[in-house]
Amino acid sequence: MDEAANSPEPPGAVDAPKAEAIPGPPNLGAILSIPVTVQVVLGSTSMPVAGLMKLARGAIVSLDQRVGDPVDVVVNGAVIARGEIVVVDEASQRFGVSLLEVVAGAGRERTA
C-alpha cells in the first residue's frame, strides 16, 4: 500500500487555524484584584549598632524627615507618588496620606 493513502491528512493539507487572542480590552477584573503592598516611607536615620542595642520601649528614634516634608508612597518596592501625612480620624488616631505628586515612570524606578 501507498504510505500517502494511510496518512490521515491529504497531501498538501494546511494546518487548521490556531486560536488567537481576541482583540479588545483585556480582562481587567483579574488584574485589578491582584494585591500589592503599599508603604509610606516616613523617613530614615543612621545609628551605630551600639545605639540600636540600647533602644527600649518608649525610646524615640529621630528621622531625617520634618513635619510637613513630603513622604514617599511605595508600591512593591517602587516609589509611585509623594504625599503628606494627614489625620483621617482623630478619635481613632488614624492617619493617611494626601497625594501631592504622582511620580512619572514609577514602574521603572526602584527604591534602594
Short mmCIF file of N, CA, C and O in Angstrom, two decimals, residues 5-75:
data_model
loop_
_atom_site.label_atom_id
_atom_site.label_comp_id
_atom_site.label_asym_id
_atom_site.label_seq_id
_atom_site.Cartn_x
_atom_site.Cartn_y
_atom_site.Cartn_z
N ALA A 5 -1.64 7.04 1.21
CA ALA A 5 -3.02 6.62 1.36
C ALA A 5 -3.33 6.34 2.83
O ALA A 5 -4.48 6.42 3.24
N ASN A 6 -2.33 5.97 3.63
CA ASN A 6 -2.55 5.66 5.03
C ASN A 6 -2.51 6.89 5.93
O ASN A 6 -2.90 6.82 7.08
N SER A 7 -2.02 8.00 5.45
CA SER A 7 -1.91 9.18 6.30
C SER A 7 -3.29 9.79 6.50
O SER A 7 -4.11 9.80 5.60
N PRO A 8 -3.58 10.30 7.70
CA PRO A 8 -4.90 10.85 7.99
C PRO A 8 -5.18 12.15 7.25
O PRO A 8 -6.32 12.52 7.08
N GLU A 9 -4.15 12.87 6.83
CA GLU A 9 -4.36 14.13 6.13
C GLU A 9 -3.98 13.98 4.68
O GLU A 9 -3.04 13.28 4.34
N PRO A 10 -4.72 14.60 3.79
CA PRO A 10 -4.36 14.55 2.38
C PRO A 10 -3.07 15.32 2.15
O PRO A 10 -2.74 16.24 2.90
N PRO A 11 -2.29 14.93 1.14
CA PRO A 11 -1.05 15.66 0.86
C PRO A 11 -1.34 17.12 0.58
O PRO A 11 -2.32 17.47 -0.07
N GLY A 12 -0.47 17.98 1.11
CA GLY A 12 -0.62 19.43 0.87
C GLY A 12 -1.68 20.07 1.76
O GLY A 12 -2.06 21.21 1.53
N ALA A 13 -2.20 19.34 2.76
CA ALA A 13 -3.23 19.91 3.63
C ALA A 13 -2.62 21.03 4.48
O ALA A 13 -1.48 20.95 4.91
N VAL A 14 -3.40 22.05 4.74
CA VAL A 14 -2.96 23.20 5.54
C VAL A 14 -3.42 22.98 6.97
O VAL A 14 -4.53 22.49 7.21
N ASP A 15 -2.53 23.31 7.94
CA ASP A 15 -2.91 23.18 9.35
C ASP A 15 -4.15 24.02 9.63
O ASP A 15 -4.35 25.09 9.07
N ALA A 16 -4.96 23.53 10.54
CA ALA A 16 -6.17 24.27 10.94
C ALA A 16 -5.74 25.56 11.63
O ALA A 16 -4.70 25.60 12.30
N PRO A 17 -6.50 26.63 11.50
CA PRO A 17 -6.13 27.89 12.15
C PRO A 17 -6.09 27.71 13.66
O PRO A 17 -6.93 27.04 14.23
N LYS A 18 -5.07 28.29 14.28
CA LYS A 18 -4.92 28.19 15.73
C LYS A 18 -5.66 29.34 16.40
O LYS A 18 -5.85 30.40 15.81
N ALA A 19 -6.07 29.10 17.64
CA ALA A 19 -6.79 30.13 18.38
C ALA A 19 -5.88 31.33 18.60
O ALA A 19 -4.74 31.20 19.00
N GLU A 20 -6.40 32.51 18.34
CA GLU A 20 -5.66 33.75 18.54
C GLU A 20 -6.35 34.57 19.61
O GLU A 20 -7.53 34.39 19.88
N ALA A 21 -5.60 35.49 20.20
CA ALA A 21 -6.18 36.37 21.20
C ALA A 21 -7.22 37.26 20.54
O ALA A 21 -7.01 37.78 19.45
N ILE A 22 -8.34 37.40 21.19
CA ILE A 22 -9.41 38.23 20.65
C ILE A 22 -9.04 39.69 20.89
O ILE A 22 -8.72 40.07 22.02
N PRO A 23 -9.04 40.51 19.84
CA PRO A 23 -8.70 41.91 20.04
C PRO A 23 -9.73 42.61 20.91
O PRO A 23 -10.89 42.26 20.91
N GLY A 24 -9.27 43.58 21.67
CA GLY A 24 -10.17 44.34 22.54
C GLY A 24 -9.53 44.51 23.91
O GLY A 24 -8.40 44.08 24.14
N PRO A 25 -10.26 45.11 24.83
CA PRO A 25 -9.68 45.35 26.15
C PRO A 25 -9.45 44.03 26.89
O PRO A 25 -10.26 43.12 26.81
N PRO A 26 -8.32 43.92 27.59
CA PRO A 26 -8.05 42.69 28.35
C PRO A 26 -9.01 42.58 29.53
O PRO A 26 -9.67 43.54 29.90
N ASN A 27 -9.05 41.43 30.13
CA ASN A 27 -9.90 41.22 31.29
C ASN A 27 -9.28 41.94 32.49
O ASN A 27 -8.43 41.40 33.18
N LEU A 28 -9.71 43.16 32.71
CA LEU A 28 -9.13 43.97 33.78
C LEU A 28 -9.53 43.50 35.16
O LEU A 28 -8.85 43.79 36.13
N GLY A 29 -10.63 42.77 35.27
CA GLY A 29 -11.08 42.29 36.57
C GLY A 29 -10.02 41.45 37.25
O GLY A 29 -9.78 41.57 38.46
N ALA A 30 -9.36 40.60 36.50
CA ALA A 30 -8.32 39.74 37.08
C ALA A 30 -7.13 40.57 37.53
O ALA A 30 -6.53 40.32 38.57
N ILE A 31 -6.76 41.57 36.77
CA ILE A 31 -5.62 42.42 37.11
C ILE A 31 -5.94 43.32 38.30
O ILE A 31 -5.12 43.48 39.20
N LEU A 32 -7.13 43.88 38.32
CA LEU A 32 -7.49 44.82 39.38
C LEU A 32 -7.64 44.14 40.74
O LEU A 32 -7.63 44.83 41.76
N SER A 33 -7.75 42.83 40.78
CA SER A 33 -7.90 42.14 42.06
C SER A 33 -6.57 41.64 42.62
O SER A 33 -6.54 41.03 43.68
N ILE A 34 -5.46 41.91 41.93
CA ILE A 34 -4.14 41.47 42.42
C ILE A 34 -3.73 42.35 43.59
O ILE A 34 -3.68 43.58 43.47
N PRO A 35 -3.41 41.74 44.74
CA PRO A 35 -2.99 42.56 45.89
C PRO A 35 -1.56 43.07 45.72
O PRO A 35 -0.70 42.38 45.18
N VAL A 36 -1.32 44.30 46.16
CA VAL A 36 0.02 44.88 46.15
C VAL A 36 0.30 45.44 47.54
O VAL A 36 -0.62 45.77 48.28
N THR A 37 1.56 45.57 47.89
CA THR A 37 1.95 46.13 49.17
C THR A 37 2.19 47.62 49.00
O THR A 37 3.00 48.02 48.17
N VAL A 38 1.48 48.42 49.77
CA VAL A 38 1.64 49.88 49.73
C VAL A 38 2.28 50.31 51.04
O VAL A 38 1.81 49.97 52.11
N GLN A 39 3.38 51.05 50.94
CA GLN A 39 4.10 51.54 52.10
C GLN A 39 4.25 53.05 52.00
O GLN A 39 4.41 53.58 50.90
N VAL A 40 4.23 53.72 53.14
CA VAL A 40 4.52 55.14 53.19
C VAL A 40 5.81 55.29 53.99
O VAL A 40 5.89 54.88 55.15
N VAL A 41 6.83 55.84 53.36
CA VAL A 41 8.13 55.97 54.00
C VAL A 41 8.17 57.30 54.74
O VAL A 41 8.22 58.37 54.12
N LEU A 42 8.12 57.22 56.06
CA LEU A 42 8.11 58.42 56.88
C LEU A 42 9.48 59.05 57.01
O LEU A 42 9.61 60.23 57.25
N GLY A 43 10.52 58.28 56.86
CA GLY A 43 11.88 58.79 56.97
C GLY A 43 12.82 57.68 57.35
O GLY A 43 12.43 56.53 57.50
N SER A 44 14.07 58.04 57.54
CA SER A 44 15.08 57.06 57.93
C SER A 44 16.14 57.77 58.76
O SER A 44 16.14 59.00 58.88
N THR A 45 17.02 56.99 59.33
CA THR A 45 18.12 57.55 60.10
C THR A 45 19.26 56.53 60.12
O THR A 45 19.05 55.36 59.79
N SER A 46 20.43 56.97 60.48
CA SER A 46 21.58 56.09 60.66
C SER A 46 21.99 56.15 62.11
O SER A 46 21.96 57.22 62.73
N MET A 47 22.36 55.00 62.65
CA MET A 47 22.86 54.97 64.02
C MET A 47 23.81 53.80 64.16
O MET A 47 23.69 52.80 63.44
N PRO A 48 24.75 53.91 65.07
CA PRO A 48 25.66 52.79 65.29
C PRO A 48 24.93 51.62 65.95
O PRO A 48 23.88 51.80 66.58
N VAL A 49 25.47 50.44 65.80
CA VAL A 49 24.86 49.24 66.38
C VAL A 49 24.71 49.40 67.89
O VAL A 49 23.70 48.98 68.47
N ALA A 50 25.66 50.04 68.53
CA ALA A 50 25.58 50.24 69.98
C ALA A 50 24.33 51.04 70.34
O ALA A 50 23.64 50.73 71.32
N GLY A 51 24.00 52.06 69.56
CA GLY A 51 22.80 52.84 69.80
C GLY A 51 21.54 52.02 69.56
O GLY A 51 20.55 52.14 70.29
N LEU A 52 21.58 51.17 68.55
CA LEU A 52 20.45 50.29 68.24
C LEU A 52 20.21 49.31 69.38
O LEU A 52 19.07 49.04 69.76
N MET A 53 21.28 48.80 69.96
CA MET A 53 21.17 47.83 71.05
C MET A 53 20.59 48.47 72.32
O MET A 53 20.04 47.78 73.16
N LYS A 54 20.71 49.78 72.46
CA LYS A 54 20.22 50.47 73.66
C LYS A 54 18.74 50.83 73.55
O LYS A 54 18.15 51.28 74.54
N LEU A 55 18.12 50.65 72.37
CA LEU A 55 16.72 51.01 72.21
C LEU A 55 15.84 50.12 73.08
O LEU A 55 16.06 48.92 73.20
N ALA A 56 14.86 50.74 73.69
CA ALA A 56 13.91 50.01 74.54
C ALA A 56 12.53 50.64 74.36
O ALA A 56 12.38 51.66 73.68
N ARG A 57 11.56 50.04 74.97
CA ARG A 57 10.19 50.56 74.88
C ARG A 57 10.18 52.02 75.32
O ARG A 57 10.77 52.38 76.34
N GLY A 58 9.53 52.85 74.51
CA GLY A 58 9.44 54.27 74.81
C GLY A 58 10.56 55.11 74.21
O GLY A 58 10.49 56.34 74.25
N ALA A 59 11.57 54.46 73.64
CA ALA A 59 12.67 55.21 73.02
C ALA A 59 12.15 55.93 71.78
O ALA A 59 11.24 55.45 71.10
N ILE A 60 12.70 57.07 71.49
CA ILE A 60 12.33 57.85 70.32
C ILE A 60 13.49 57.85 69.34
O ILE A 60 14.62 58.17 69.71
N VAL A 61 13.21 57.47 68.12
CA VAL A 61 14.22 57.46 67.05
C VAL A 61 13.92 58.65 66.15
O VAL A 61 12.85 58.71 65.54
N SER A 62 14.83 59.60 66.08
CA SER A 62 14.64 60.77 65.22
C SER A 62 14.87 60.39 63.77
O SER A 62 15.85 59.72 63.44
N LEU A 63 13.96 60.82 62.90
CA LEU A 63 14.06 60.54 61.47
C LEU A 63 14.57 61.76 60.73
O LEU A 63 14.53 62.87 61.25
N ASP A 64 15.00 61.58 59.49
CA ASP A 64 15.52 62.68 58.70
C ASP A 64 14.42 63.56 58.11
O ASP A 64 14.71 64.63 57.58
N GLN A 65 13.17 63.17 58.20
CA GLN A 65 12.05 63.98 57.69
C GLN A 65 11.57 64.95 58.76
O GLN A 65 11.64 64.65 59.95
N ARG A 66 11.07 66.07 58.33
CA ARG A 66 10.49 67.05 59.24
C ARG A 66 8.99 67.10 59.03
O ARG A 66 8.49 66.68 57.99
N VAL A 67 8.29 67.64 60.00
CA VAL A 67 6.85 67.80 59.88
C VAL A 67 6.57 68.67 58.66
O VAL A 67 7.19 69.73 58.49
N GLY A 68 5.69 68.23 57.80
CA GLY A 68 5.36 68.98 56.59
C GLY A 68 6.16 68.58 55.37
O GLY A 68 5.80 68.94 54.25
N ASP A 69 7.26 67.83 55.55
CA ASP A 69 8.03 67.33 54.40
C ASP A 69 7.21 66.27 53.68
O ASP A 69 6.48 65.52 54.32
N PRO A 70 7.35 66.19 52.36
CA PRO A 70 6.63 65.13 51.65
C PRO A 70 7.18 63.75 52.00
O PRO A 70 8.36 63.60 52.34
N VAL A 71 6.31 62.74 51.97
CA VAL A 71 6.70 61.36 52.22
C VAL A 71 6.52 60.57 50.92
O VAL A 71 5.72 60.94 50.06
N ASP A 72 7.30 59.50 50.77
CA ASP A 72 7.21 58.66 49.59
C ASP A 72 6.15 57.58 49.77
O ASP A 72 6.04 56.98 50.85
N VAL A 73 5.37 57.34 48.73
CA VAL A 73 4.41 56.24 48.69
C VAL A 73 5.03 55.18 47.79
O VAL A 73 5.33 55.44 46.62
N VAL A 74 5.25 53.99 48.35
CA VAL A 74 5.97 52.92 47.66
C VAL A 74 5.03 51.74 47.46
O VAL A 74 4.36 51.31 48.39
N VAL A 75 4.97 51.22 46.23
CA VAL A 75 4.18 50.03 45.92
C VAL A 75 5.12 48.97 45.36
O VAL A 75 5.80 49.20 44.36
#
